Amino acid sequence: MTTVLQYTLSGLAIGGVYALVALGFHIMWSTAKAVNFAHGDTLMIGAVLAVLGVDAGMPVWLACSLSILAGAVFGVALERIAVRPFTAEANSIGWMLATIAIGIMAESLATMQFGGFSRALPSPGVDRPISVFGAGVYPQELLIPAVAVLLTLGLGLAQKRTLVGRAMRAVAHDKRAAALMGINVNRIVALSFGIAAVLGAGAGVLVAPVIQASATMGVLIGLKGFAVAIIGGITSAPGVLVAGLAFGVLEKFVEGYISTAAREIVAFGVMIAVLLAFPQGLFGKRETVKV
Amino acid sequence: MGAEIAIEEINAKGGVLGEPLKLIQYDDTGAPPRGVDNTRRIAFADKCVAILGGYHSTVSVAQAEPVNAIGIPFVGVLAANTKAIENGRSPNYMFRVSAKDKWVARFLVEKAMAQSKTGKVAFFYENTGWGNGALPDVQAAMKAAGKELVATETFNWNDQDMTPQAIRARDAGADVVLFWALDREGNQILRSMDKVGYKPTIIGAWGIAGNLGELAGPLANGVQVVQTYTFMGEMDPKKKALWDKISAKYGLKNPQDIKMSSGVGNAYDAVYIIAQAIEKAGAYDWAKVREALYQVKLEGLVANYDPAFDASDPERQDAILPKYYKLTAWQDGKLLPIEQTPYGKTN
């Protein structure tokens, strides 16, 4: 029983990371109908810059805030140079290549500056594990899924209640109509990439104490975050959250009861099976395209 | 670092056969195809007399083929995979002045047996050429000791959580765990063990000799690592002299800043061994230098090479014998010789 609880808690911690990354994909997709495939590297930038900030003698809170800000700048700039020029044309895939390319560039640059070693980001959340009915877990690990849940709720409210949120939904629905209504479409899209990047870099800062900051940390997390977004239905924030947490827990159980080596095989196999059964993802709405 | 300083010292005394030695460096980036390409370039374009091998075992294994096809002496100074050097070829141009997994496995199992109260040992290894290559070596060493591993657990690079593996090892009752891991994953295993309240004695191959102390903090205290050379702790005059040169040349303030001290010591010795072989061969000639490597006798930093290699024994393409392996232990972020830590007493 303790073992099952242990796997569930550990899985929720990892799943929370996937969910945070997937929420970023959700935000970008639901306004721009394009995503930033370098989103995993946004997470890496957040974590790596926070460690470098602490190295430079900054207090942890300042280093984290600045690195999240830098992540936001990265997201907005990337939208401007790697996404916007390509999305004007319908069905363009230029943005996919461009964002993947920028992700690889960011990773190479980070390797040059940061070196090949992983580094720790100090946090009181990982000093000692707490015991939950016999299962051990770091407070920081519980914080991650909690933040993911709060952000999902907040995001839902913002989209329904605030002017900007409504504008984002309008842009997602029909760019041209939104522009005719006086919405500055480019600014809204840039804003959504910025918000997504804040989530990504914030996730990086949150997970760095648990998994360590390194130049290569973003790739697999980014890919799994995207997989989770697709499984959950990229148009639904709660769907993405649930899928993220479930994916993390599933991975732990596969590791625990089958083997670690089987993890990626089973997890990605499940992803394909879900997509075959639910082409829109588990919670996604069918997107009708009017011609 | 070690190779550069050894070459400077040799050149300051007039070089070898009246010619100065020169070091040309290529980065294999951990990619075997790149390593193979570099091997050909070093042999044919740069016309070097010998190759010093690098960090990654997978690269060295891939290089064994072109090295023997071309016939250029290769002296590995880090990568410890058994089969890279013991590749069954004759004549074999692959040599090593470093640890060998087969011997490291025996060494670690011996230490594990000495420290285990129950005789139950678990093995955690990374799912790479290095880790998978070590599994049969460790199993064989356990068998030789009349035991079997009670748990063998694997993990991938960048895995964030190893609680399932830690739980299985704990429930199997292992009181000593052997690590074939790098710092990043080693830290995750330690943290996962901490979470499930499992505190075995840990002895590892040298992948966790980098910055584990910084990553894991107090959890790393008492973790033991095998090395061939360390600058930490008290230095004898020879070591002190080398450290002074390194600190002046590379601007390092503390011996801790040397990330892989075994590699430095090994490379330093390897250059001296090659230099002596060239001298004995009397020519910068690949085949003659290979022959001469078997006659090198040298009082080195890491070991007393007497002789460095033995042509009659395929196992002795490796210069550093297990009796020169050293056990070190993490203590408050520093990796010290185990005699100089509180953990030395248990041995």
XYZ file of C-alpha atoms in Angstrom:
638
model
C 0.000 0.000 0.000
C 2.834 2.345 0.916
C 4.535 1.386 -2.320
C 1.442 2.258 -4.363
C 1.198 5.588 -2.563
C 4.890 6.219 -3.150
C 4.548 5.619 -6.893
C 1.459 7.833 -7.037
C 3.122 10.746 -5.234
C 6.348 10.489 -7.238
C 4.275 10.205 -10.395
C 2.230 13.289 -9.517
C 5.442 15.281 -9.070
C 6.754 14.320 -12.506
C 3.261 14.635 -13.983
C 2.994 18.155 -12.594
C 6.036 19.122 -14.654
C 4.512 17.614 -17.796
C 1.242 19.406 -17.065
C 2.940 22.801 -16.631
C 4.770 22.395 -19.937
C 1.623 21.133 -21.645
C -0.365 24.125 -20.374
C 2.106 26.345 -22.221
C 1.457 24.410 -25.417
C -2.269 24.765 -24.771
C -2.062 28.547 -24.398
C -0.024 28.997 -27.562
C -2.165 26.650 -29.601
C -5.443 28.100 -28.479
C -4.524 31.591 -29.666
C -2.069 31.150 -32.508
C -2.836 27.665 -33.833
C 0.916 27.228 -33.688
C 3.246 26.243 -30.871
C 6.811 26.823 -29.907
C 8.637 23.513 -30.179
C 11.498 25.082 -28.234
C 9.162 25.222 -25.227
C 11.192 22.569 -23.401
C 14.210 24.828 -23.819
C 12.280 27.715 -22.272
C 12.115 25.519 -19.180
C 15.859 24.882 -19.460
C 16.534 28.632 -19.779
C 14.520 29.340 -16.641
C 16.404 26.732 -14.624
C 19.892 27.445 -15.983
C 19.656 31.233 -15.628
C 18.375 30.859 -12.069
C 21.448 28.790 -11.170
C 23.761 31.291 -12.894
C 22.037 34.111 -11.012
C 22.650 32.374 -7.701
C 26.275 31.847 -8.798
C 26.570 35.587 -9.386
C 25.597 36.179 -5.766
C 21.908 37.079 -6.178
C 19.363 35.968 -3.580
C 17.409 32.958 -4.823
C 14.085 34.789 -5.200
C 15.683 37.514 -7.342
C 17.567 35.037 -9.530
C 14.348 33.073 -10.078
C 12.289 36.162 -10.901
C 14.867 37.440 -13.369
C 15.210 34.074 -15.065
C 11.419 33.808 -15.478
C 11.434 37.309 -16.956
C 14.226 36.299 -19.336
C 12.160 33.252 -20.300
C 9.218 35.522 -21.146
C 11.442 37.716 -23.329
C 12.690 34.569 -25.069
C 9.094 33.450 -25.737
C 7.983 36.792 -27.155
C 11.103 37.229 -29.288
C 10.799 33.701 -30.608
C 7.201 34.309 -31.636
C 8.253 37.426 -33.504
C 11.153 35.913 -35.461
C 10.294 32.223 -35.773
C 6.501 31.963 -35.742
C 4.809 35.123 -37.006
C 6.645 35.301 -40.351
C 5.465 31.778 -41.150
C 1.876 31.723 -39.915
C 0.620 34.426 -42.254
C 0.409 31.747 -44.888
C -2.133 29.006 -44.306
C -0.851 25.464 -43.659
C 2.731 26.612 -43.380
C 5.045 24.339 -41.461
C 7.923 26.817 -41.471
C 7.259 27.655 -37.812
C 7.786 24.036 -36.788
C 11.262 23.930 -38.292
C 12.147 27.427 -37.133
C 11.167 26.821 -33.512
C 12.889 23.430 -33.405
C 16.016 25.080 -34.844
C 15.962 27.814 -32.211
C 15.540 25.188 -29.503
C 18.670 23.369 -30.696
C 20.558 26.668 -30.874
C 19.512 27.558 -27.323
C 20.645 24.160 -26.085
C 24.039 24.429 -27.807
C 24.574 27.922 -26.461
C 23.653 26.751 -22.966
C 26.103 23.848 -23.229
C 28.882 26.270 -24.186
C 28.129 28.678 -21.365
C 26.997 26.258 -18.698
C 29.166 23.229 -19.397
C 28.145 19.600 -19.454
C 27.592 19.120 -15.736
C 24.240 19.310 -13.980
C 23.947 21.921 -11.267
C 21.745 22.171 -8.226
C 19.435 25.098 -7.485
C 19.167 25.556 -3.718
C 15.660 25.426 -2.292
C 14.284 24.791 1.188
C 11.786 22.432 -0.506
C 14.340 19.654 -0.947
C 16.176 19.773 2.373
C 14.478 16.723 3.760
C 11.654 14.492 2.620
C 8.350 14.445 4.464
C 6.514 11.228 5.091
C 2.937 10.834 3.856
C 1.528 7.596 5.341
C 4.967 6.033 4.976
C 5.717 7.310 1.478
C 8.562 9.796 1.245
C 8.353 12.912 -0.888
C 10.014 16.332 -1.001
C 7.724 19.296 -0.264
C 8.954 20.837 -3.524
C 7.578 17.847 -5.410
C 4.118 18.361 -3.953
C 4.332 22.040 -4.829
C 4.679 21.319 -8.563
C 1.308 19.597 -9.165
C -0.343 22.074 -6.781
C 0.931 24.978 -8.868
C -0.254 23.213 -12.026
C -3.776 22.841 -10.619
C -3.942 26.463 -9.437
C -2.701 27.753 -12.792
C -5.266 25.709 -14.686
C -8.081 27.138 -12.553
C -6.689 30.647 -12.871
C -6.305 30.290 -16.604
C -9.912 29.169 -16.999
C -11.123 32.179 -15.035
C -8.914 34.580 -16.958
C -10.124 33.303 -20.290
C -13.765 33.741 -19.330
C -13.700 36.862 -17.168
C -10.972 39.196 -18.370
C -10.895 41.330 -21.506
C -7.509 39.962 -22.547
C -8.682 36.404 -21.985
C -11.741 36.979 -24.122
C -9.602 38.602 -26.794
C -7.377 35.525 -26.813
C -10.357 33.269 -27.337
C -11.636 35.529 -30.094
C -8.291 35.401 -31.891
C -8.260 31.632 -31.571
C -11.741 31.435 -33.030
C -11.154 33.612 -36.072
C -8.197 35.909 -36.526
C -9.750 38.076 -39.194
C -13.028 38.598 -37.388
C -11.139 39.417 -34.213
C -9.081 41.998 -36.068
C -12.276 43.551 -37.452
C -13.560 43.858 -33.915
C -10.582 46.033 -33.108
C -8.377 43.422 -31.457
C -4.678 43.747 -32.135
C -4.135 40.138 -33.187
C -0.334 40.276 -33.318
C -0.131 41.691 -29.841
C -2.476 39.054 -28.430
C -0.520 36.237 -30.047
C 2.753 37.661 -28.757
C 1.178 37.935 -25.303
C 0.072 34.299 -25.363
C 3.592 33.175 -26.255
C 4.894 35.349 -23.451
C 2.484 33.839 -20.913
C 3.331 30.339 -22.088
C 7.035 31.113 -21.735
C 6.485 32.400 -18.193
C 4.823 29.084 -17.359
C 7.701 27.209 -19.022
C 10.488 29.144 -17.305
C 8.530 29.029 -14.035
C 8.287 25.262 -14.358
C 12.056 25.228 -14.902
C 12.656 27.136 -11.685
C 10.240 24.865 -9.814
C 11.776 21.602 -10.988
C 15.452 22.632 -10.921
C 15.858 21.859 -7.186
C 14.401 18.397 -7.769
C 15.945 17.331 -11.078
C 18.949 19.710 -11.375
C 19.573 22.282 -14.066
C 21.488 21.202 -17.156
C 21.692 22.284 -20.772
C 19.967 19.126 -21.973
C 17.178 18.953 -19.387
C 14.527 20.499 -21.664
C 14.399 18.147 -24.626
C 12.615 15.106 -23.231
C 10.393 17.128 -20.905
C 9.387 19.341 -23.831
C 8.561 16.330 -25.973
C 6.571 14.632 -23.232
C 4.796 17.894 -22.433
C 3.708 18.092 -26.050
C 2.634 14.439 -26.040
C 0.578 15.120 -22.910
C -1.013 18.180 -24.521
C -2.047 16.066 -27.495
C -3.357 13.211 -25.335
C -5.355 15.548 -23.131
C -6.724 17.468 -26.097
C -4.671 20.574 -26.697
C -7.753 22.813 -26.719
C -8.730 21.967 -23.144
C -6.702 23.247 -20.180
C -8.241 20.877 -17.588
C -7.818 18.011 -20.048
C -4.139 18.815 -20.410
C -3.729 18.971 -16.623
C -5.407 15.630 -16.023
C -3.481 13.983 -18.844
C -0.186 15.358 -17.517
C -0.690 14.078 -13.991
C -2.005 10.726 -15.248
C 0.939 10.335 -17.611
C 3.420 10.907 -14.773
C 1.682 8.371 -12.509
C 1.430 5.836 -15.346
C 5.179 6.131 -15.944
C 5.944 5.437 -12.285
C 3.741 2.355 -12.186
C 5.330 0.974 -15.335
C 8.761 1.582 -13.782
C 7.665 -0.006 -10.541
C 5.864 -3.093 -11.764
C 7.414 -3.818 -15.170
C 10.797 -2.150 -15.604
C 12.435 1.194 -16.093
C 13.497 0.282 -19.582
C 9.869 -0.397 -20.561
C 8.729 3.057 -19.462
C 9.020 4.975 -22.728
C 7.689 2.019 -24.724
C 4.517 1.663 -22.674
C 3.951 5.404 -22.205
C 4.296 6.330 -25.859
C 2.369 3.204 -26.855
C -0.519 4.401 -24.700
C -0.241 7.810 -26.368
C -0.702 6.298 -29.831
C -3.579 4.104 -28.650
C -5.364 7.108 -27.136
C -4.932 9.087 -30.323
C -6.351 6.234 -32.408
C -9.412 6.020 -30.172
C -9.793 9.777 -29.570
C -8.277 11.749 -32.467
C -9.009 15.030 -30.636
C -7.393 13.863 -27.442
C -9.292 12.704 -24.361
C -10.917 16.035 -23.560
C -10.462 18.031 -26.764
C -13.301 19.481 -28.752
C -13.538 18.732 -32.398
C -12.320 21.760 -34.268
C -14.553 22.461 -37.217
C -12.907 24.435 -39.937
C -15.298 26.636 -41.843
C -14.324 27.384 -45.400
C 45.672 18.954 -18.458
C 47.846 16.003 -17.475
C 48.909 15.355 -21.063
C 49.740 19.010 -21.747
C 51.897 19.321 -18.654
C 53.724 16.052 -19.318
C 54.453 17.187 -22.884
C 55.716 20.559 -21.675
C 58.012 18.829 -19.190
C 59.365 16.452 -21.832
C 59.884 19.231 -24.380
C 61.660 21.365 -21.795
C 64.216 18.553 -21.572
C 64.691 18.469 -25.330
C 61.781 16.322 -26.499
C 62.014 12.724 -27.694
C 64.709 11.641 -30.177
C 65.610 15.314 -30.508
C 62.120 16.382 -31.536
C 59.510 18.161 -29.425
C 56.181 16.391 -28.847
C 52.978 18.050 -29.909
C 49.379 17.497 -28.789
C 46.537 17.894 -31.270
C 43.043 17.749 -29.751
C 39.757 16.657 -31.253
C 36.399 16.574 -29.511
C 34.337 13.430 -30.098
C 31.267 15.020 -28.364
C 30.420 11.549 -27.044
C 29.424 10.441 -30.553
C 31.054 7.219 -31.860
C 30.981 8.240 -35.576
C 32.833 11.420 -34.704
C 35.425 9.419 -32.776
C 36.016 7.098 -35.746
C 36.367 10.074 -38.082
C 38.820 11.737 -35.689
C 40.873 8.528 -35.533
C 41.364 8.533 -39.315
C 42.161 12.234 -39.352
C 44.751 11.872 -36.580
C 46.433 8.968 -38.360
C 46.385 10.160 -41.973
C 46.114 13.936 -41.972
C 47.980 14.862 -38.785
C 50.312 11.829 -38.949
C 50.509 11.540 -35.162
C 52.559 8.812 -33.548
C 49.841 7.756 -31.100
C 46.296 8.561 -29.972
C 45.180 9.320 -26.435
C 41.635 8.037 -25.925
C 38.821 9.977 -24.292
C 35.968 9.905 -21.793
C 33.143 7.926 -23.428
C 33.285 4.130 -23.555
C 30.979 3.880 -26.556
C 33.420 6.015 -28.559
C 36.431 3.923 -27.556
C 34.667 0.692 -28.484
C 33.904 2.109 -31.923
C 37.493 3.311 -32.329
C 38.961 -0.168 -31.757
C 38.083 -1.147 -35.332
C 39.787 1.712 -37.278
C 42.722 1.814 -34.853
C 43.583 -1.819 -35.543
C 42.847 -1.510 -39.272
C 45.195 1.458 -39.547
C 47.691 0.140 -37.024
C 48.267 3.239 -34.927
C 48.893 2.851 -31.188
C 45.903 4.012 -29.109
C 46.333 4.644 -25.397
C 43.049 5.248 -23.570
C 43.294 7.447 -20.482
C 39.698 7.388 -19.189
C 36.979 5.226 -20.766
C 36.990 1.965 -18.833
C 34.897 -0.418 -20.958
C 36.539 -3.854 -20.868
C 35.913 -4.783 -24.495
C 37.344 -1.574 -25.955
C 40.823 -2.826 -25.141
C 40.258 -6.593 -24.806
C 38.872 -6.871 -28.318
C 40.367 -10.229 -29.294
C 42.573 -8.845 -32.051
C 46.231 -9.676 -32.572
C 48.318 -7.649 -32.916
C 46.230 -5.320 -30.791
C 46.938 -1.602 -31.070
C 44.501 -0.668 -28.278
C 46.200 0.096 -24.942
C 44.965 1.773 -21.789
C 46.428 3.682 -18.875
C 43.213 3.854 -16.882
C 40.832 1.675 -14.906
C 39.222 -1.340 -16.560
C 35.604 -2.200 -15.731
C 36.372 -5.881 -15.283
C 39.000 -5.102 -12.658
C 36.955 -2.262 -11.170
C 34.046 -4.687 -10.812
C 36.236 -7.163 -8.927
C 37.672 -4.374 -6.802
C 34.239 -2.991 -5.924
C 32.708 -6.390 -5.225
C 35.626 -7.170 -2.929
C 35.046 -3.905 -1.038
C 31.295 -4.559 -0.967
C 31.807 -7.998 0.526
C 34.115 -6.566 3.174
C 31.537 -3.956 4.184
C 28.295 -5.900 3.810
C 26.857 -7.530 6.901
C 24.263 -9.639 5.105
C 26.209 -10.352 1.912
C 23.289 -8.919 -0.063
C 24.486 -6.530 -2.758
C 22.420 -4.591 -5.309
C 23.691 -3.064 -8.559
C 22.420 0.184 -10.117
C 23.692 0.908 -13.641
C 22.929 3.367 -16.388
C 21.336 2.126 -19.569
C 24.314 2.993 -21.812
C 27.339 1.262 -23.324
C 29.258 1.888 -20.130
C 26.607 0.593 -17.712
C 25.463 -2.370 -19.794
C 29.085 -3.316 -20.465
C 29.765 -3.461 -16.731
C 26.804 -5.722 -15.851
C 28.454 -9.023 -16.895
C 31.698 -7.925 -15.208
C 29.924 -7.290 -11.904
C 27.901 -10.505 -12.155
C 31.073 -12.475 -12.831
C 32.845 -10.840 -9.893
C 29.893 -11.656 -7.613
C 29.902 -15.251 -8.806
C 33.620 -15.493 -8.067
C 32.781 -14.371 -4.525
C 30.148 -17.107 -4.332
C 27.183 -14.727 -4.297
C 24.563 -13.296 -6.610
C 23.263 -9.751 -6.879
C 19.933 -9.480 -5.047
C 18.783 -6.662 -7.325
C 19.977 -5.253 -10.644
C 18.376 -1.926 -11.442
C 18.827 0.223 -14.516
C 17.899 3.794 -15.422
C 18.280 6.234 -18.312
C 20.210 9.482 -18.558
C 18.138 12.419 -17.316
C 15.705 10.250 -15.327
C 14.348 12.377 -12.495
C 13.109 9.846 -10.029
C 14.370 6.382 -9.105
C 12.035 5.517 -6.217
C 10.808 2.277 -7.868
C 14.393 1.029 -8.203
C 15.240 2.150 -4.671
C 12.163 0.370 -3.277
C 13.017 -2.880 -5.064
C 16.608 -2.819 -3.811
C 15.412 -1.984 -0.295
C 12.843 -4.785 -0.288
C 15.454 -7.215 -1.592
C 17.373 -6.464 1.597
C 20.587 -5.171 0.007
C 22.813 -3.360 2.500
C 25.483 -2.424 -0.065
C 24.661 -0.880 -3.438
C 27.152 -0.638 -6.294
C 26.733 2.321 -8.680
C 27.637 2.505 -12.326
C 26.252 6.014 -12.761
C 27.209 9.615 -13.529
C 26.844 12.455 -11.032
C 23.446 13.652 -12.235
C 21.734 10.277 -12.008
C 23.766 9.262 -8.959
C 22.249 12.251 -7.182
C 18.720 11.244 -8.225
C 19.257 7.737 -6.876
C 20.531 9.121 -3.558
C 17.518 11.416 -3.279
C 15.098 8.641 -4.155
C 16.700 6.393 -1.547
C 16.358 9.217 0.946
C 12.653 9.531 0.128
C 11.937 5.871 0.738
C 14.070 5.820 3.879
C 16.754 3.497 2.508
C 20.351 4.036 3.602
C 22.656 1.365 2.235
C 26.431 1.657 1.939
C 27.173 2.945 -1.562
C 30.316 2.183 -3.534
C 30.581 3.458 -7.083
C 32.669 3.405 -10.221
C 34.124 6.812 -10.987
C 31.198 8.318 -12.881
C 30.170 9.879 -9.568
C 33.555 11.509 -8.970
C 32.577 14.830 -10.603
C 30.184 17.092 -8.699
C 28.006 14.645 -6.764
C 28.949 16.364 -3.508
C 27.568 19.668 -4.767
C 24.376 18.134 -6.202
C 23.400 15.859 -3.362
C 24.806 17.865 -0.444
C 24.929 15.935 2.823
C 23.290 12.894 1.191
C 26.570 12.259 -0.631
C 28.523 11.980 2.613
C 30.047 8.540 2.902
C 29.472 7.562 -0.718
C 32.633 5.771 -1.850
C 34.153 6.084 -5.301
C 37.000 4.209 -6.938
C 39.678 6.394 -8.551
C 43.139 5.946 -9.954
C 44.390 9.352 -8.874
C 43.256 12.232 -6.708
C 44.660 15.622 -5.810
C 42.446 15.855 -2.726
C 43.680 15.490 0.800
C 47.335 15.485 1.770
C 49.792 15.659 -1.113
C 53.226 14.058 -1.380
C 56.004 16.196 -2.968
C 55.515 14.738 -6.456
C 51.779 15.425 -6.399
C 52.337 18.865 -4.921
C 54.728 19.768 -7.760
C 52.209 18.695 -10.403
C 49.388 20.526 -8.650
C 51.479 23.721 -8.511
C 52.059 23.511 -12.251
C 48.356 22.890 -12.942
C 47.218 25.679 -10.685
C 49.626 28.137 -12.336
C 48.837 27.079 -15.903
C 45.050 26.848 -15.649
C 44.419 29.414 -12.944
C 42.847 26.930 -10.514
C 42.791 27.844 -6.848
C 41.694 24.611 -5.261
C 42.367 20.931 -6.074
C 38.573 20.513 -5.933
C 38.321 22.460 -9.202
C 39.902 19.555 -11.087
C 36.774 17.711 -12.161
C 38.298 14.367 -13.094
C 41.618 14.021 -11.301
C 42.033 10.368 -12.329
C 41.998 11.449 -15.982
C 44.703 14.029 -15.315
C 46.971 11.518 -13.587
C 46.340 8.834 -16.219
C 47.004 11.184 -19.150
C 50.191 12.435 -17.514
C 51.508 8.904 -17.119
C 50.306 7.860 -20.587
C 52.352 10.605 -22.255
C 55.485 9.537 -20.380
C 54.868 5.898 -21.332
C 54.453 6.797 -25.008
C 57.549 9.030 -24.897
C 59.628 6.211 -23.465
C 58.262 3.798 -26.059
C 59.239 6.150 -28.895
C 62.698 6.416 -27.428
C 63.060 2.640 -27.135
C 61.700 2.172 -30.662
C 64.242 4.678 -31.913
C 61.777 6.021 -34.476
C 58.382 7.700 -34.835
C 56.958 4.501 -36.322
C 53.552 3.050 -35.361
C 54.471 -0.642 -35.425
C 57.828 -0.166 -33.692
C 56.291 2.036 -31.017
C 53.615 -0.606 -30.388
C 56.322 -3.233 -29.870
C 58.262 -0.900 -27.599
C 55.230 -0.171 -25.402
C 55.632 -3.682 -23.987
C 59.149 -2.818 -22.783
C 58.334 0.435 -21.005
C 59.249 0.515 -17.328
C 58.312 3.634 -15.462
C 57.799 4.873 -11.925
C 54.624 6.853 -12.682
C 52.277 9.063 -10.726
C 49.442 6.588 -10.565
C 51.336 3.327 -10.527
C 54.729 1.710 -10.829
C 54.685 0.374 -14.397
C 56.889 -2.706 -14.426
C 56.435 -3.265 -17.288
C 53.596 -1.029 -18.528
C 52.085 -3.698 -20.777
C 52.593 -7.434 -21.237
C 52.462 -8.873 -24.756
C 51.939 -12.434 -23.510
C 48.699 -11.629 -21.648
C 45.730 -10.111 -23.532
C 44.430 -8.770 -20.196
C 47.608 -6.753 -19.790
C 46.959 -4.235 -22.546
C 45.917 -2.313 -19.421
C 48.761 -0.635 -17.539
C 47.175 0.222 -14.185
C 46.724 -2.899 -12.096
C 43.847 -3.135 -9.601
C 46.245 -2.883 -6.672
C 46.736 0.773 -7.622
C 43.002 1.558 -7.551
C 42.116 3.873 -4.696
C 38.917 4.216 -2.755
C 37.811 7.776 -2.074
C 34.743 9.024 -0.212
C 32.545 12.127 -0.400
C 32.677 14.277 2.703
C 30.960 17.693 2.806
C 31.292 18.297 -0.935
C 34.859 17.021 -1.183
C 36.024 13.693 -2.520
C 38.828 12.669 -0.184
C 41.031 9.562 0.082
C 38.976 7.295 2.298
C 41.708 7.013 4.965
C 41.281 10.746 5.564
C 37.524 10.576 6.206
C 35.473 9.165 9.086
C 34.368 6.336 6.774
C 37.882 4.898 6.455
C 37.562 3.164 9.832
C 34.940 0.701 8.619
C 37.391 -0.819 6.161
